[in-house]
mmCIF file of C-alpha atoms in Angstrom:
data_model
loop_
_atom_site.group_PDB
_atom_site.id
_atom_site.type_symbol
_atom_site.label_atom_id
_atom_site.label_comp_id
_atom_site.label_asym_id
_atom_site.label_seq_id
_atom_site.Cartn_x
_atom_site.Cartn_y
_atom_site.Cartn_z
ATOM 1 C CA MET A 1 -10.969 24.243 -0.935
ATOM 2 C CA SER A 2 -9.236 21.081 0.190
ATOM 3 C CA ALA A 3 -7.664 19.002 -2.553
ATOM 4 C CA PRO A 4 -6.854 15.272 -2.560
ATOM 5 C CA PRO A 5 -3.243 14.093 -2.267
ATOM 6 C CA LYS A 6 -1.000 14.070 -5.332
ATOM 7 C CA THR A 7 -0.562 10.288 -5.178
ATOM 8 C CA VAL A 8 -3.516 8.421 -6.692
ATOM 9 C CA LEU A 9 -4.290 4.975 -5.259
ATOM 10 C CA GLU A 10 -6.330 2.290 -6.987
ATOM 11 C CA VAL A 11 -9.480 1.819 -4.926
ATOM 12 C CA SER A 12 -12.288 -0.692 -5.384
ATOM 13 C CA PRO A 13 -15.928 0.406 -5.084
ATOM 14 C CA GLN A 14 -16.174 -1.803 -1.993
ATOM 15 C CA GLU A 15 -13.258 -0.067 -0.261
ATOM 16 C CA ALA A 16 -14.629 3.369 -1.130
ATOM 17 C CA GLU A 17 -18.062 2.517 0.256
ATOM 18 C CA ALA A 18 -16.528 1.090 3.451
ATOM 19 C CA ILE A 19 -14.708 4.393 3.985
ATOM 20 C CA ARG A 20 -17.902 6.379 3.393
ATOM 21 C CA GLN A 21 -19.707 4.247 5.941
ATOM 22 C CA ALA A 22 -16.858 4.648 8.436
ATOM 23 C CA VAL A 23 -17.039 8.432 8.119
ATOM 24 C CA ARG A 24 -20.816 8.442 8.635
ATOM 25 C CA GLU A 25 -20.605 6.181 11.694
ATOM 26 C CA ALA A 26 -17.256 7.226 13.212
ATOM 27 C CA ALA A 27 -17.113 7.057 16.991
ATOM 28 C CA LEU A 28 -15.189 10.092 18.184
ATOM 29 C CA GLU A 29 -12.590 9.965 20.951
ATOM 30 C CA ASP A 30 -10.311 12.331 22.899
ATOM 31 C CA GLY A 31 -13.207 14.595 23.816
ATOM 32 C CA ARG A 32 -14.047 15.407 20.200
ATOM 33 C CA ILE A 33 -17.700 16.004 19.374
ATOM 34 C CA LEU A 34 -19.361 16.657 16.048
ATOM 35 C CA ALA A 35 -19.802 20.342 15.319
ATOM 36 C CA GLY A 36 -23.403 21.455 15.014
ATOM 37 C CA PRO A 37 -25.434 24.683 14.917
ATOM 38 C CA GLU A 38 -24.963 25.028 18.671
ATOM 39 C CA HIS A 39 -21.203 25.491 18.139
ATOM 40 C CA VAL A 40 -21.366 28.208 15.469
ATOM 41 C CA ALA A 41 -20.922 31.107 17.892
ATOM 42 C CA GLY A 42 -18.029 29.378 19.658
ATOM 43 C CA LEU A 43 -16.313 28.482 16.396
ATOM 44 C CA THR A 44 -16.745 32.037 15.158
ATOM 45 C CA ALA A 45 -15.141 33.395 18.326
ATOM 46 C CA LEU A 46 -12.282 30.897 18.039
ATOM 47 C CA LEU A 47 -11.579 31.600 14.376
ATOM 48 C CA ALA A 48 -11.934 35.392 14.710
ATOM 49 C CA ASP A 49 -8.520 35.341 16.406
ATOM 50 C CA PRO A 50 -5.924 35.701 13.618
ATOM 51 C CA ARG A 51 -3.417 33.742 15.721
ATOM 52 C CA VAL A 52 -5.744 30.779 15.220
ATOM 53 C CA SER A 53 -7.109 31.267 11.717
ATOM 54 C CA ASP A 54 -4.451 33.103 9.700
ATOM 55 C CA PRO A 55 -2.351 29.991 8.898
ATOM 56 C CA ILE A 56 -5.394 27.998 7.697
ATOM 57 C CA TYR A 57 -6.199 28.555 4.039
ATOM 58 C CA ASP A 58 -9.538 26.760 3.635
ATOM 59 C CA LEU A 59 -11.656 28.488 6.280
ATOM 60 C CA PRO A 60 -14.734 30.481 5.254
ATOM 61 C CA ARG A 61 -13.901 34.183 5.039
ATOM 62 C CA PRO A 62 -14.693 36.686 6.224
ATOM 63 C CA ILE A 63 -15.088 34.876 9.511
ATOM 64 C CA ASN A 64 -18.544 35.770 10.788
ATOM 65 C CA LEU A 65 -21.597 33.971 12.127
ATOM 66 C CA GLU A 66 -23.234 33.607 8.715
ATOM 67 C CA ASN A 67 -20.201 32.114 6.968
ATOM 68 C CA VAL A 68 -19.322 29.813 9.855
ATOM 69 C CA ALA A 69 -22.941 28.597 10.056
ATOM 70 C CA ARG A 70 -22.863 27.799 6.337
ATOM 71 C CA TRP A 71 -19.511 25.987 6.759
ATOM 72 C CA VAL A 72 -20.865 23.862 9.616
ATOM 73 C CA ALA A 73 -23.964 22.985 7.563
ATOM 74 C CA ASP A 74 -21.835 22.115 4.512
ATOM 75 C CA CYS A 75 -19.633 19.870 6.660
ATOM 76 C CA THR A 76 -22.698 18.125 8.101
ATOM 77 C CA ALA A 77 -23.973 17.435 4.566
ATOM 78 C CA ALA A 78 -20.521 16.171 3.547
ATOM 79 C CA ARG A 79 -20.496 13.802 6.538
ATOM 80 C CA GLU A 80 -23.762 12.319 5.331
ATOM 81 C CA ARG A 81 -21.997 11.634 2.000
ATOM 82 C CA GLY A 82 -19.111 10.046 3.895
ATOM 83 C CA GLU A 83 -16.657 12.781 2.916
ATOM 84 C CA ARG A 84 -15.985 15.029 5.927
ATOM 85 C CA LEU A 85 -16.051 15.286 9.710
ATOM 86 C CA LEU A 86 -15.982 18.638 11.475
ATOM 87 C CA THR A 87 -15.350 18.239 15.195
ATOM 88 C CA VAL A 88 -14.845 20.590 18.102
ATOM 89 C CA ALA A 89 -13.097 20.297 21.461
ATOM 90 C CA LEU A 90 -14.641 22.091 24.427
ATOM 91 C CA ASP A 91 -12.843 23.443 27.475
ATOM 92 C CA GLU A 92 -13.892 23.002 31.097
ATOM 93 C CA ALA A 93 -16.361 25.884 30.743
ATOM 94 C CA GLY A 94 -17.979 24.335 27.659
ATOM 95 C CA GLU A 95 -16.440 26.885 25.279
ATOM 96 C CA VAL A 96 -14.983 25.860 21.908
ATOM 97 C CA ALA A 97 -11.229 25.548 22.458
ATOM 98 C CA GLY A 98 -10.285 23.941 19.141
ATOM 99 C CA TYR A 99 -11.545 22.248 16.014
ATOM 100 C CA SER A 100 -10.527 19.514 13.572
ATOM 101 C CA CYS A 101 -11.824 19.089 10.041
ATOM 102 C CA PHE A 102 -11.187 15.724 8.383
ATOM 103 C CA SER A 103 -11.662 15.805 4.597
ATOM 104 C CA VAL A 104 -11.948 12.370 2.995
ATOM 105 C CA TRP A 105 -11.801 11.172 -0.615
ATOM 106 C CA PRO A 106 -13.222 7.624 -0.424
ATOM 107 C CA ASP A 107 -12.599 6.895 -4.122
ATOM 108 C CA ARG A 108 -8.895 7.574 -3.492
ATOM 109 C CA SER A 109 -8.694 6.050 0.025
ATOM 110 C CA ALA A 110 -7.214 9.363 1.119
ATOM 111 C CA ALA A 111 -7.764 12.047 3.728
ATOM 112 C CA GLU A 112 -6.378 15.238 5.186
ATOM 113 C CA ILE A 113 -6.893 17.171 8.390
ATOM 114 C CA ALA A 114 -6.995 20.858 9.191
ATOM 115 C CA GLY A 115 -7.471 22.287 12.632
ATOM 116 C CA ALA A 116 -6.350 24.639 15.339
ATOM 117 C CA MET A 117 -6.425 25.274 19.061
ATOM 118 C CA ARG A 118 -7.248 28.472 20.892
ATOM 119 C CA ALA A 119 -4.210 30.727 21.263
ATOM 120 C CA ASP A 120 -3.914 30.134 25.021
ATOM 121 C CA ARG A 121 -3.562 26.389 24.371
ATOM 122 C CA GLN A 122 -0.938 26.636 21.650
ATOM 123 C CA ASN A 123 2.747 25.839 22.281
ATOM 124 C CA SER A 124 1.762 23.480 25.096
ATOM 125 C CA GLY A 125 2.858 20.244 23.419
ATOM 126 C CA GLN A 126 -0.746 19.210 22.801
ATOM 127 C CA GLY A 127 -0.462 19.855 19.066
ATOM 128 C CA ARG A 128 2.024 17.077 18.309
ATOM 129 C CA ALA A 129 0.108 14.581 20.432
ATOM 130 C CA GLY A 130 -3.078 15.619 18.657
ATOM 131 C CA VAL A 131 -1.495 15.050 15.243
ATOM 132 C CA GLY A 132 -0.600 11.498 16.251
ATOM 133 C CA ARG A 133 -4.118 10.750 17.497
ATOM 134 C CA SER A 134 -5.635 12.228 14.348
ATOM 135 C CA ILE A 135 -3.388 10.136 12.083
ATOM 136 C CA ALA A 136 -4.341 6.973 13.953
ATOM 137 C CA PHE A 137 -8.025 7.939 13.684
ATOM 138 C CA MET A 138 -7.830 8.421 9.904
ATOM 139 C CA PHE A 139 -5.984 5.177 9.268
ATOM 140 C CA GLU A 140 -7.582 2.936 11.893
ATOM 141 C CA THR A 141 -11.136 4.275 12.205
ATOM 142 C CA LEU A 142 -11.856 5.829 8.818
ATOM 143 C CA GLY A 143 -9.850 3.159 6.983
ATOM 144 C CA VAL A 144 -7.983 5.328 4.469
ATOM 145 C CA ARG A 145 -4.563 4.305 3.133
ATOM 146 C CA LEU A 146 -3.057 7.729 2.417
ATOM 147 C CA ILE A 147 -2.946 11.106 4.169
ATOM 148 C CA GLY A 148 -1.791 14.322 2.512
ATOM 149 C CA LEU A 149 -1.126 17.479 4.506
ATOM 150 C CA THR A 150 -0.194 21.058 3.709
ATOM 151 C CA ALA A 151 1.086 24.001 5.739
ATOM 152 C CA ALA A 152 1.898 27.585 4.879
ATOM 153 C CA LEU A 153 5.544 28.150 4.003
ATOM 154 C CA ASP A 154 6.064 30.174 7.179
ATOM 155 C CA ASN A 155 4.061 27.906 9.513
ATOM 156 C CA VAL A 156 7.056 26.549 11.411
ATOM 157 C CA ARG A 157 5.031 25.035 14.259
ATOM 158 C CA SER A 158 2.797 22.919 12.006
ATOM 159 C CA ALA A 159 5.726 21.884 9.803
ATOM 160 C CA ALA A 160 7.640 20.620 12.835
ATOM 161 C CA ALA A 161 4.619 18.618 14.045
ATOM 162 C CA ILE A 162 4.079 17.080 10.588
ATOM 163 C CA ASP A 163 7.772 16.216 10.175
ATOM 164 C CA GLY A 164 7.817 14.747 13.661
ATOM 165 C CA ALA A 165 4.865 12.488 12.825
ATOM 166 C CA GLY A 166 6.866 10.829 10.045
ATOM 167 C CA PHE A 167 5.344 12.429 6.955
ATOM 168 C CA ARG A 168 7.485 12.647 3.790
ATOM 169 C CA ARG A 169 8.030 16.139 2.399
ATOM 170 C CA MET A 170 7.036 16.205 -1.249
ATOM 171 C CA GLY A 171 7.767 19.774 -2.267
ATOM 172 C CA GLU A 172 5.194 22.525 -2.570
ATOM 173 C CA VAL A 173 1.671 22.914 -3.946
ATOM 174 C CA GLU A 174 -0.721 25.748 -4.705
ATOM 175 C CA SER A 175 -3.517 25.646 -2.134
ATOM 176 C CA VAL A 176 -6.749 27.252 -3.322
ATOM 177 C CA ARG A 177 -8.780 29.265 -0.808
ATOM 178 C CA PRO A 178 -12.607 29.295 -0.884
ATOM 179 C CA ASP A 179 -12.492 32.748 -2.516
ATOM 180 C CA GLY A 180 -10.375 31.402 -5.378
ATOM 181 C CA THR A 181 -7.082 32.989 -4.323
ATOM 182 C CA THR A 182 -4.072 30.721 -3.878
ATOM 183 C CA ARG A 183 -1.404 30.153 -1.279
ATOM 184 C CA ARG A 184 1.913 28.384 -1.790
ATOM 185 C CA SER A 185 2.091 25.530 0.718
ATOM 186 C CA LEU A 186 4.535 22.895 1.867
ATOM 187 C CA TYR A 187 3.212 19.409 1.105
ATOM 188 C CA TRP A 188 3.609 16.021 2.817
ATOM 189 C CA GLU A 189 2.243 12.484 2.427
ATOM 190 C CA LEU A 190 2.100 9.418 4.674
ATOM 191 C CA THR A 191 0.801 5.938 3.830
ATOM 192 C CA ARG A 192 -0.829 3.536 6.232
ATOM 193 C CA GLU A 193 2.056 1.100 5.680
ATOM 194 C CA GLU A 194 4.601 3.771 6.636
ATOM 195 C CA TRP A 195 2.607 4.632 9.739
ATOM 196 C CA GLU A 196 2.280 0.996 10.808
ATOM 197 C CA LEU A 197 5.986 0.329 10.230
ATOM 198 C CA ARG A 198 6.945 3.395 12.262
ATOM 199 C CA HIS A 199 4.769 2.257 15.161
ATOM 200 C CA ARG A 200 5.956 -1.339 15.075
ATOM 201 C CA LEU A 201 9.595 -0.319 15.494
#
């Protein structure tokens, strides 16, 4: 599953609890809504497309209604602990067109995001804009000070979006899938200070 960033920050109990509370109470923007049981079928249809799901290592597999329902329920329970937000974006017809999963480690003031858009919405320029909005959300709304991201070695599109957002490449890591198998991944980090400096210039 998701793993916290390599860099370990010193975090007070007060800061950690503030992050947990922010996750529980986060107001979502950009059309995001919290994923619930009513989105299981739509998420399953979205993730059944290998063009969407193949690059993402921490999805429940095999992708079917039962596993996706369990994943949504687990994410809901993690939100109540202040540790995760699973959101979906709907298209004009009300169908699930994308998802974002924010994993948060309050005791490390750190977070990561995984997500994808439906194949017909990829390569439209929305991905890079979405990365920027998600970074701002994690730093400004959730209150973390560090974001770590990974991408498969051959995931050129995600790597370009992460580089373009100002993340520092920090080599490679072994990402562990839910079934215990591993995947070699590129690894990046970005601090809140780096993000703020980049956006002040």
